[in-house]
XYZ file of C-alpha atoms in Angstrom:
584
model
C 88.241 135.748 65.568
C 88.810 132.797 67.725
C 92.275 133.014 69.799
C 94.181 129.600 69.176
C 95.189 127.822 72.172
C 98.901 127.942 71.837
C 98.921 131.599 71.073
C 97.218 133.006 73.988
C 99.160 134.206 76.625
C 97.019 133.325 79.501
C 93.814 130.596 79.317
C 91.410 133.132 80.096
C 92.281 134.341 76.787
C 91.019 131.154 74.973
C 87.731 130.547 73.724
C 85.005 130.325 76.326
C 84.012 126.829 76.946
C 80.619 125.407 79.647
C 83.056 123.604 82.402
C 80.907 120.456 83.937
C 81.758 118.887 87.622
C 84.065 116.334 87.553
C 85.766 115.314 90.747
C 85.978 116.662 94.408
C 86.213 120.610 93.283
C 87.953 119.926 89.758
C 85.425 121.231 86.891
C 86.422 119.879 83.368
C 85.719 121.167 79.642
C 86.236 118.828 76.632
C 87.254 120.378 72.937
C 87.621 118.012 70.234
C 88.849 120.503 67.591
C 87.568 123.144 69.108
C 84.159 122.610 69.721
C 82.428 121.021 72.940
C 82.404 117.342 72.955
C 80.651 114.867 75.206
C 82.309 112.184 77.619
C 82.069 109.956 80.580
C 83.431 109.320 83.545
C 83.793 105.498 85.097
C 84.736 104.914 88.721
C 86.761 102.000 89.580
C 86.790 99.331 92.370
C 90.288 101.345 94.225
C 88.244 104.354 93.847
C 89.923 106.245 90.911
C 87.768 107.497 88.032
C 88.540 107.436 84.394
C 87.193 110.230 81.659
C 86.927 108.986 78.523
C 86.021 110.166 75.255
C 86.175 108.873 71.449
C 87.769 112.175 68.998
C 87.375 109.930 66.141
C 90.674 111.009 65.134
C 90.244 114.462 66.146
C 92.886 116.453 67.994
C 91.366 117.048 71.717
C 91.763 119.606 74.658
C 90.825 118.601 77.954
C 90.561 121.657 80.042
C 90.574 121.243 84.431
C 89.785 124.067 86.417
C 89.511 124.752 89.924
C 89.581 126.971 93.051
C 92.810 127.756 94.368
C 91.772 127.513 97.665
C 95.067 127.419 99.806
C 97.506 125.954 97.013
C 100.929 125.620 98.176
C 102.434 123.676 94.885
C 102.258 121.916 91.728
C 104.468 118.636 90.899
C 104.746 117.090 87.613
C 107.515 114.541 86.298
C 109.338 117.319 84.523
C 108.524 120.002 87.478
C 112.439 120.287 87.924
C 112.525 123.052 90.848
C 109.957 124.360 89.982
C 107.754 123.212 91.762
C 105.727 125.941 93.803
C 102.249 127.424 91.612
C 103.105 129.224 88.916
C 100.921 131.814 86.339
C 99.275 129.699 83.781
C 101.285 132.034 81.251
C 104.723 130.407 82.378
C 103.679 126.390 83.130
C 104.433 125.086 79.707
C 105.167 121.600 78.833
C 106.057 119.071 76.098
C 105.944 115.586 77.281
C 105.916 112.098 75.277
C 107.335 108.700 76.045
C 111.085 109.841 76.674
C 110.342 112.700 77.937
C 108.399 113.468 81.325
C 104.603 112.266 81.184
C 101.259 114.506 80.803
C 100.698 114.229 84.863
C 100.516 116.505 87.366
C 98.989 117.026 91.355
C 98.569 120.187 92.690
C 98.258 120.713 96.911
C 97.697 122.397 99.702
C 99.969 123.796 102.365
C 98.811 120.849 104.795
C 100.326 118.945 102.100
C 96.938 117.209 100.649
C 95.877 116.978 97.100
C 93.558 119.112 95.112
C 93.626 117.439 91.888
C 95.973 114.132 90.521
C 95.427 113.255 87.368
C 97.570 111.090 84.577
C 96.782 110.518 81.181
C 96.570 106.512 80.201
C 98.297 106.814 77.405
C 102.064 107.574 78.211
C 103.501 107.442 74.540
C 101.607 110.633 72.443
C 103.056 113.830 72.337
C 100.991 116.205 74.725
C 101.450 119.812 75.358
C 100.190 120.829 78.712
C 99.576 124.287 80.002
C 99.236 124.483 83.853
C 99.198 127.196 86.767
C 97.361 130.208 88.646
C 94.225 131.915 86.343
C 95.178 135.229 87.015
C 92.099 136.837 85.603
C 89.681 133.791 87.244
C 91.734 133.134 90.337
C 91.692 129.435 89.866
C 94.508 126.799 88.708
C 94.293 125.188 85.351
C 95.777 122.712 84.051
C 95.348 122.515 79.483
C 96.091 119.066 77.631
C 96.128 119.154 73.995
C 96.044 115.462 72.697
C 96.696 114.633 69.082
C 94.309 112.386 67.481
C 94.065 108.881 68.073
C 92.549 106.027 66.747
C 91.511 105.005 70.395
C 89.722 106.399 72.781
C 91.111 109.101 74.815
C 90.934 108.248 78.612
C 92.316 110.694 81.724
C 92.879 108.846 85.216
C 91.856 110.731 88.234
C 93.107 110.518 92.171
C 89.836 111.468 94.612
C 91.384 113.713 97.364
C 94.807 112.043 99.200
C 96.242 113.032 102.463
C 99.149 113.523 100.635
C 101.579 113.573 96.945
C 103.011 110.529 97.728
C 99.446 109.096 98.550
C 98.088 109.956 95.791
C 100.766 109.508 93.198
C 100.826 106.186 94.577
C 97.440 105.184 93.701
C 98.180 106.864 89.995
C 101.260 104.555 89.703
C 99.625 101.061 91.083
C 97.261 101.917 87.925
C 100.145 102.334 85.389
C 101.763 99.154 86.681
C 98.565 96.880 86.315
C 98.128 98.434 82.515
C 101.474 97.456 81.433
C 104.361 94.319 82.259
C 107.823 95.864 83.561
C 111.058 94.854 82.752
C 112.454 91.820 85.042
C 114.340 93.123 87.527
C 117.398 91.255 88.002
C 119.028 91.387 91.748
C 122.308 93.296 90.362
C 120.000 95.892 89.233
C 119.751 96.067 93.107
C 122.924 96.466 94.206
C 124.992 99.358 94.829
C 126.856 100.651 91.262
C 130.354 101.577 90.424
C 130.615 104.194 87.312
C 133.815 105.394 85.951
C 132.522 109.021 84.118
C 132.834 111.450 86.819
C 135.804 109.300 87.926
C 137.756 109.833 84.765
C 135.643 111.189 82.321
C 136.845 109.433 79.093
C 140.575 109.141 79.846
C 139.998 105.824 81.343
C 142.012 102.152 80.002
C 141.776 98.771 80.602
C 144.336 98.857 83.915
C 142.440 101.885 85.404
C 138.981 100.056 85.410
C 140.003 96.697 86.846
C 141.716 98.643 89.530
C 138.820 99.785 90.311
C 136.687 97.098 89.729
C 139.025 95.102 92.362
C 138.464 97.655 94.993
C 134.664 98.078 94.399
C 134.014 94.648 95.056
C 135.576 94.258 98.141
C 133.891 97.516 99.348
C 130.219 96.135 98.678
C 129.506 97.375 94.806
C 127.737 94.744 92.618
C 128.004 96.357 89.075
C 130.049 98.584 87.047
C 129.420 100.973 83.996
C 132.212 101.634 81.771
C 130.584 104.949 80.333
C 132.188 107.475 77.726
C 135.315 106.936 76.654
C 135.530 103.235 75.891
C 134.834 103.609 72.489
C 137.041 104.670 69.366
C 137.050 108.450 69.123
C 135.801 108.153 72.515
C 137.677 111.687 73.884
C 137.075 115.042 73.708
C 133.712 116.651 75.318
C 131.102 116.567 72.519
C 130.111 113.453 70.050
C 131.461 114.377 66.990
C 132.810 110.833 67.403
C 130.170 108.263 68.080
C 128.345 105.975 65.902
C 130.457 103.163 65.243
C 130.202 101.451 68.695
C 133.764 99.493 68.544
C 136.287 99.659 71.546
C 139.377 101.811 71.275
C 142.299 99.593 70.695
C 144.779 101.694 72.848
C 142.834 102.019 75.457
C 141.385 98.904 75.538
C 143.531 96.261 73.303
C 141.374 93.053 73.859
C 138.213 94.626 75.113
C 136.332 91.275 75.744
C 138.835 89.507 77.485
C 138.993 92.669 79.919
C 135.666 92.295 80.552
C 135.964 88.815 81.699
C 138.611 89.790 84.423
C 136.202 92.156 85.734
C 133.153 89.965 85.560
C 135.952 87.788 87.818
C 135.776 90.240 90.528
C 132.415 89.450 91.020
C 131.085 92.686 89.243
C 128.667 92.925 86.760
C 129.744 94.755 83.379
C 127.881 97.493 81.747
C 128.901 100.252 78.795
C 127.308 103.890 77.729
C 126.041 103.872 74.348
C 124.128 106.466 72.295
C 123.261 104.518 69.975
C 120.442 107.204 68.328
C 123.417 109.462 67.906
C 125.618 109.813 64.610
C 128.956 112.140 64.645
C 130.394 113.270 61.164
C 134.267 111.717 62.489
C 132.542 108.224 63.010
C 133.314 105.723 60.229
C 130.169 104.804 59.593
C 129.015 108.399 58.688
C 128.932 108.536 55.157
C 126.435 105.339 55.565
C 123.971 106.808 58.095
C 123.909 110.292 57.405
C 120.954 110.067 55.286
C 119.157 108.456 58.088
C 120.289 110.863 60.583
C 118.953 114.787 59.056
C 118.541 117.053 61.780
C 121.566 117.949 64.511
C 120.913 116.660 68.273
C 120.636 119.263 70.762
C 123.958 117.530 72.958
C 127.273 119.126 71.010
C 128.714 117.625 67.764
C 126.333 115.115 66.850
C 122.888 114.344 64.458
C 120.358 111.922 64.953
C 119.076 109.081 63.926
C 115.541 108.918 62.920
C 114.030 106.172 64.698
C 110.577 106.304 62.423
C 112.417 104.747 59.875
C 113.071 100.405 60.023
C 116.564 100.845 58.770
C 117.836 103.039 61.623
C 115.687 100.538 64.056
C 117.531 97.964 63.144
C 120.717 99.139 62.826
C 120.437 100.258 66.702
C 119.036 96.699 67.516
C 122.016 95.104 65.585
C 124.898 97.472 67.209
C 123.106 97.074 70.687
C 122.822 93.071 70.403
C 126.622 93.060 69.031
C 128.049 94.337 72.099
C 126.736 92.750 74.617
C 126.873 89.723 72.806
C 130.760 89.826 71.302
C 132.345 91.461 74.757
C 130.113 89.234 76.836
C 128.237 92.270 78.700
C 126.025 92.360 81.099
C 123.954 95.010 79.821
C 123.762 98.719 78.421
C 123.620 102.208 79.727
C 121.480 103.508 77.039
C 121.850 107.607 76.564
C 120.116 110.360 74.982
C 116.900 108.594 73.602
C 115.246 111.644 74.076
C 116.950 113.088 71.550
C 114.971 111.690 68.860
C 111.960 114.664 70.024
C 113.944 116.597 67.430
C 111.285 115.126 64.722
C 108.688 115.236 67.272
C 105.823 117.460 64.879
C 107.286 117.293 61.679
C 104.264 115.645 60.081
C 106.097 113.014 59.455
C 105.137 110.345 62.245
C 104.783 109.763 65.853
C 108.255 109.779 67.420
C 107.190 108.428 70.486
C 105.240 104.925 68.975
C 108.316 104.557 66.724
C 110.751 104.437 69.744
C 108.005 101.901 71.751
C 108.665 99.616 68.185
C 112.449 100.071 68.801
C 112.582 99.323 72.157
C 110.368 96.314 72.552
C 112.761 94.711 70.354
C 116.061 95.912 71.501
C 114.665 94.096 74.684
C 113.670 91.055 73.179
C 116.724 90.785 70.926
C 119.176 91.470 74.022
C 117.386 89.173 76.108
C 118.076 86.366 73.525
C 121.740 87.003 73.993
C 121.312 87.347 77.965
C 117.994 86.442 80.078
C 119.021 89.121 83.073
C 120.375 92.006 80.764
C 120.793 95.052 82.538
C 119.058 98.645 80.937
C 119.798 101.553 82.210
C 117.432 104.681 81.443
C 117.600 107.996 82.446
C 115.374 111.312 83.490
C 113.548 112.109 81.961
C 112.946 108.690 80.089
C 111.864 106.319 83.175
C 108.261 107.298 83.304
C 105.225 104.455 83.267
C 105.522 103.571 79.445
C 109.457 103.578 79.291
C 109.397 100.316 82.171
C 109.102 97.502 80.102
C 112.363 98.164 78.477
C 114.751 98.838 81.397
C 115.174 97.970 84.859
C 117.527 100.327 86.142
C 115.882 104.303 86.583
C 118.410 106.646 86.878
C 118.576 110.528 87.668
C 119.656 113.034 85.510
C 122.863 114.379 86.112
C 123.571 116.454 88.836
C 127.739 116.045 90.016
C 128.467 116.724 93.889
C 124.525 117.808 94.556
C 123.372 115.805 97.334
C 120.609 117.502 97.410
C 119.410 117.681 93.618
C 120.033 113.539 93.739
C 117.487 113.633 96.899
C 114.873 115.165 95.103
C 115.111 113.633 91.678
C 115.821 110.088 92.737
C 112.413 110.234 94.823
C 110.670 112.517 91.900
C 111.235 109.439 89.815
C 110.314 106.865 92.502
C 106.891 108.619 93.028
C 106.046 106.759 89.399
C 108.595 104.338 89.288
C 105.955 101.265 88.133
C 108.837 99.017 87.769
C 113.071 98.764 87.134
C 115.269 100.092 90.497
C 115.587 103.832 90.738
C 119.428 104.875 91.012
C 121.342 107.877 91.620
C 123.318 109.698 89.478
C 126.965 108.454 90.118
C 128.502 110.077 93.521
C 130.946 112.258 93.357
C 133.141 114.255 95.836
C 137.099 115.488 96.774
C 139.343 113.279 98.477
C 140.174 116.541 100.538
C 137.282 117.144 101.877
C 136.409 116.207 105.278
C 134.598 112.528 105.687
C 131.451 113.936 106.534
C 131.072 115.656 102.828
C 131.522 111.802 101.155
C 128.621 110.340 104.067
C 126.340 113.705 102.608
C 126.658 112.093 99.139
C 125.712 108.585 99.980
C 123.031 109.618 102.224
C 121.572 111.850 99.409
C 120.944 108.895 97.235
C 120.083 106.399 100.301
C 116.466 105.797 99.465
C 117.637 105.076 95.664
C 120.106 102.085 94.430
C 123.494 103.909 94.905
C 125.613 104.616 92.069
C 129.392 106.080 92.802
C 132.340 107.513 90.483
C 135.415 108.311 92.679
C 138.511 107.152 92.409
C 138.316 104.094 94.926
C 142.437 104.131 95.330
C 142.653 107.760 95.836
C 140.414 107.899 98.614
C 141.702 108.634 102.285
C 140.746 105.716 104.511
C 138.440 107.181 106.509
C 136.467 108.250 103.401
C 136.941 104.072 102.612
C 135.739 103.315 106.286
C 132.792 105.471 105.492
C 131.840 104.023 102.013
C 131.764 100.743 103.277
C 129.455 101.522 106.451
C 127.018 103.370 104.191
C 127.030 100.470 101.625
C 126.683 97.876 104.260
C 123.874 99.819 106.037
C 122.077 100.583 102.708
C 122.343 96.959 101.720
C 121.035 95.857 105.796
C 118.035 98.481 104.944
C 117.190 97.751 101.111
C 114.276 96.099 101.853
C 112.645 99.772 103.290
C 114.788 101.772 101.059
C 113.532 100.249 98.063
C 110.559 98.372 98.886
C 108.996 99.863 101.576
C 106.222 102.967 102.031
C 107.166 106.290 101.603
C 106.468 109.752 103.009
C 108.585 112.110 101.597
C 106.340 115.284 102.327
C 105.799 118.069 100.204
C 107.582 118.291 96.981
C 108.403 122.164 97.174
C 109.875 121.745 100.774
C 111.989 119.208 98.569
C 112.192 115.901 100.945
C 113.954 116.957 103.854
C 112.465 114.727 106.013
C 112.102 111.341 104.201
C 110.131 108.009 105.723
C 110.206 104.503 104.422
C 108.710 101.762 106.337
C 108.410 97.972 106.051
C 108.217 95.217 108.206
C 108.554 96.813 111.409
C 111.156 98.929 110.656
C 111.281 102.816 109.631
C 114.157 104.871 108.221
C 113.900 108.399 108.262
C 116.672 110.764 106.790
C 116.245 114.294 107.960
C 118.271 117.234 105.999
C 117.202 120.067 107.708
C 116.827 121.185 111.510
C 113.105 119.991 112.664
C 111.679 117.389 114.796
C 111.123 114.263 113.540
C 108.062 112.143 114.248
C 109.307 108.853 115.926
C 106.797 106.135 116.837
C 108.996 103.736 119.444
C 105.537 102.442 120.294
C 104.260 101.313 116.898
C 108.250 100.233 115.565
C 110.099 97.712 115.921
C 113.200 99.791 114.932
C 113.372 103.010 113.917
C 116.708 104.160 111.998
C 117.646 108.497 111.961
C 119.994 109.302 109.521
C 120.999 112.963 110.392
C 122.302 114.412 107.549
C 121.729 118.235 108.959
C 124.378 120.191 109.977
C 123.833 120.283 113.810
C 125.080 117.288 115.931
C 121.845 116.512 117.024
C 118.121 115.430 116.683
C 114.935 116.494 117.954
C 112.577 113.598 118.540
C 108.810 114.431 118.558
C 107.790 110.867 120.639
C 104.277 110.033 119.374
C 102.451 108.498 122.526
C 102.461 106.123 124.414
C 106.201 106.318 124.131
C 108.306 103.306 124.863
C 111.435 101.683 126.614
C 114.162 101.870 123.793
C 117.891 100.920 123.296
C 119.739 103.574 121.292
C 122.997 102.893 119.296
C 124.564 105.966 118.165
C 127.119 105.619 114.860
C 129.543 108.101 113.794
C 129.619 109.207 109.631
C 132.305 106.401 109.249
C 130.261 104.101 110.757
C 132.766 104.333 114.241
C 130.471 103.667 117.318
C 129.429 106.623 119.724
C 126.540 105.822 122.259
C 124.786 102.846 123.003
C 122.281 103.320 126.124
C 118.802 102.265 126.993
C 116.211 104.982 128.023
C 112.557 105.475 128.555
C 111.358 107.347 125.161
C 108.332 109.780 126.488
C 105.471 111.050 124.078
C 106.664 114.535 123.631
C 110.053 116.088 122.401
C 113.537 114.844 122.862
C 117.208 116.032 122.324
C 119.007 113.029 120.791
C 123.289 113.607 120.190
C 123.739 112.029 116.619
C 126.558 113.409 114.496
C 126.577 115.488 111.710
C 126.188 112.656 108.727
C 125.817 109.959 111.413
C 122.983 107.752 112.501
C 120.673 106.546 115.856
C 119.489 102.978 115.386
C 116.266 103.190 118.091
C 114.650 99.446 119.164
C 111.421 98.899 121.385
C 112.266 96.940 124.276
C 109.888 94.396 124.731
């Protein structure tokens, strides 16, 4: 008796199946159903390849095998940290459109590729098996497609010199399949958000105090998120549904708005709007459209295969931003809706690409540069032409868990700005502990929820010189190549270079490649704990002016020295920076 695929414990369990040559050392079997199928591969003009094959509505397995050689890790959008190779009888995963996406690289300790790969279509519902072949001592990787009316098609990455590299080249072929979201320039510019801040006890004084003091600091948005809405308190959603302000809180919500929108801030809310709590007025009305309980405390969802509850959501979306005079939505818990994922009822993921497409068009109607915020682990390649703003998953106070997820997502990011999840840290600690937050989330769009008044004013001195510096660098930060190394060494030593100029942010004690030579400028950001650097000069070396800055952006150093190829002790402060420029 045949073993079914999601029953066996390992792959070498499974079936037997002939494996042909498909790329570099990457062997591939094809199952439609379970029994060999043919298929082709096509090389394109950037040098990827593309297997494709027509299941004629067939469920499909693509199998990929291959020696594990010196294998160091495995990423994947939903790797979390988890991230080194694993047996193939513990790398499961469910992806669909708003959640993760069936791609994956697996490298070497050097840090080059073995095998990229990304399937075209980032909407079905894939399981994927992945990891070490105990029995076979090889690393496989196990998509089971459902069946499609088109054909199925699997793009490949040809050996990279490294993940970046060759994610890259995956990405720049997502982005000329599909049309992104504009990108307006506020969905540039550093974020204020009030949850972490105050959580829902928040009013309409607290958030234009705020809003005053984020402007002047160098913020160029806010998000009102939880708590604005009636029934908006209490941890859980037993609440939601009925999307209306809370009159105490809030007593003319719109008008509010405009006296923030005044400060020069833009104006965003949370909303859930696929979520339906039994204390929300609306209840009785959308219950029947909302059956099964979301997994987030207190609350059911709505089913967005059905037109009624797509409309509703488009309606209750449209209304706010339209009525209050927003400037766009924090939308929340979309992937949610995976609770009817396999119910034989429909394909969740094509009925939230219906809903979407026209929640964009409607809210763009109402406002040409809405703002759409999405979060991990919706922001993969199909989920970019309905938001502009990418954000990471929560992670409060870990500068280190923003580092790696903000750059996880910018390794597909095909379009929208990739922001942090909203800073947060005490007022009592010491200033270099609010720098370690900012400079977590510097090569993202920062978002921040502290309590601007309650800050000490060196913590104030600081946020502003991180802000202003960010804003000075944006055009590498955001826009620029990067290197962020290995993904299981989790970026601590980050490049991003454009025009000239290269930042590098470096977490942990090693040296740091510098090319004074080849750079114009060349900005260190040491956020290690030692209050120093160790350049590693690349030759020929150059005559260099150094400018040493302090975490609150208080001068140390400036000098001008003759850089040598070989290594260097640099003084920089812990959480401070060295600004290095070629003298011509």
């Amino acid at each position: 008796m045949t073993t079914l695929s999601h029953e066996a414990v390992t792959t070498a369990e499974l079936a037997p199946a002939t494996y042909r040559p498909l790329l570099d050392t990457v062997e591939v079997a094809v199952l439609v159903a379970g029994s060999e199928t043919d298929w082709y591969l096509t090389e394109l003009s950037d040098g990827l390849r593309i297997l494709q094959l027509d299941a004629h509505g067939a469920p499909v397995e693509i199998r990929l095998s291959l020696p594990l050689g010196d294998a160091a890790g495995y990423w994947h959008p939903k790797a979390g940290w988890t991230r080194t190779v694993v047996a193939d009888w513990a790398g499961r995963a469910e992806v669909s459109l708003v959640d993760g996406l069936a791609a994956g690289c697996l490298y070497d300790y050097d840090g080059a590729t073995m095998l990229t790969f990304g399937l075209a279509d980032p909407v079905s519902e894939v399981s994927v098996r992945y990891g070490v072949s105990e029995e076979n001592d090889t690393y496989v990787v196990h998509l089971h497609l459902p069946p499609s009316d088109r054909p199925h098609r699997l793009v490949l990455v040809p050996r990279s010199p490294s993940v970046a590299a060759a994610v890259g080249a995956l990405r720049d072929w997502y982005a000329a399949q599909t049309t992104p979201m504009p990108v307006p320039e506020a969905a540039r510019l550093p974020l204020y958000c009030t949850w972490y801040a105050y959580n829902q006890q928040i009013d309409a004084e607290a958030v234009e105090t705020q809003a005053r003091l984020a402007a002047g600091i160098g913020f160029g948005a806010l998000i009102v998120d939880d708590g604005w809405q009636r029934h908006g308190h209490g941890r859980g959603y037993a609440g939601v549904g009925d999307w209306v302000p809370d009159v105490e809180k809030f007593p003319d919500f719109t008008s509010h708005v405009l006296r923030v929108r005044k400060t020069g801030l833009r104006y965003m809310i949370w909303v859930a709007p696929l979520l339906l709590g039994p204390r929300a007025e609306c209840h009785e009305q959308w219950a029947p459209f909302a059956p099964v309980a979301a997994k987030v405390p207190g609350a059911y969802v709505l089913d967005p295969r059905l037109p009624e509850v797509r409309a509703h959501v488009v309606d209750t979306c449209v209304r706010l931003v339209r009525d209050h005079g927003l400037d766009g939505l924090k939308v929340d818990f979309l992937d949610e809706a995976m609770v009817y994922a396999g119910d034989g009822q429909g394909d969740v993921g094509q009925a939230l690409t219906l809903l979407l497409g026209e929640l964009r068009t409607a809210l763009e109607q109402v406002r040409e540069d809405v703002l759409i915020e999405l979060r991990q682990p919706y922001v993969g390649p199909g989920m970019v032409p309905f938001g502009n703003m990418l954000r990471s998953f929560d992670c409060p106070a870990d500068s280190a868990a923003n580092r790696v997820r903000t750059l996880d997502t910018a390794l597909l990011a095909v379009g929208g700005a990739v922001h942090s999840d909203p800073l947060l840290w005490s007022p009592q600690a010491p200033v270099e502990s609010a720098a370690r937050q900012l400079i977590g989330a510097f090569h993202s769009v920062p978002q921040v929820s502290v309590r601007l008044d309650e800050l000490p004013e060196e913590h104030v001195r600081a946020l502003r010189f991180w802000l202003a510096t960010w804003r000075a660098l944006r055009p590498q930060l955001l826009d620029g190549t990067v290197e962020p190394g290995r993904p299981d060494d989790l970026y601590t030593l980050v490049s991003s270079t454009k025009g000239g100029t290269e930042v590098i942010t470096v977490h942990v004690e090693r040296p740091v490649p510098v090319r004074p030579a080849a750079m114009e400028t060349t900005v260190l950001v040491n956020a290690t704990n030692q209050p120093r650097l160790v350049l590693d000069v690349e030759a020929p070396g150059s005559a260099v002016e150094i400018e040493v800055t302090g975490s609150d952006g208080r001068m140390i150093d400036r000098c001008r020295v003759e850089l040598t190829a070989g290594l260097h002790g640099l003084p920089v402060p812990r959480m401070g920076l060295a600004t290095i420029k070629s003298v011509a």
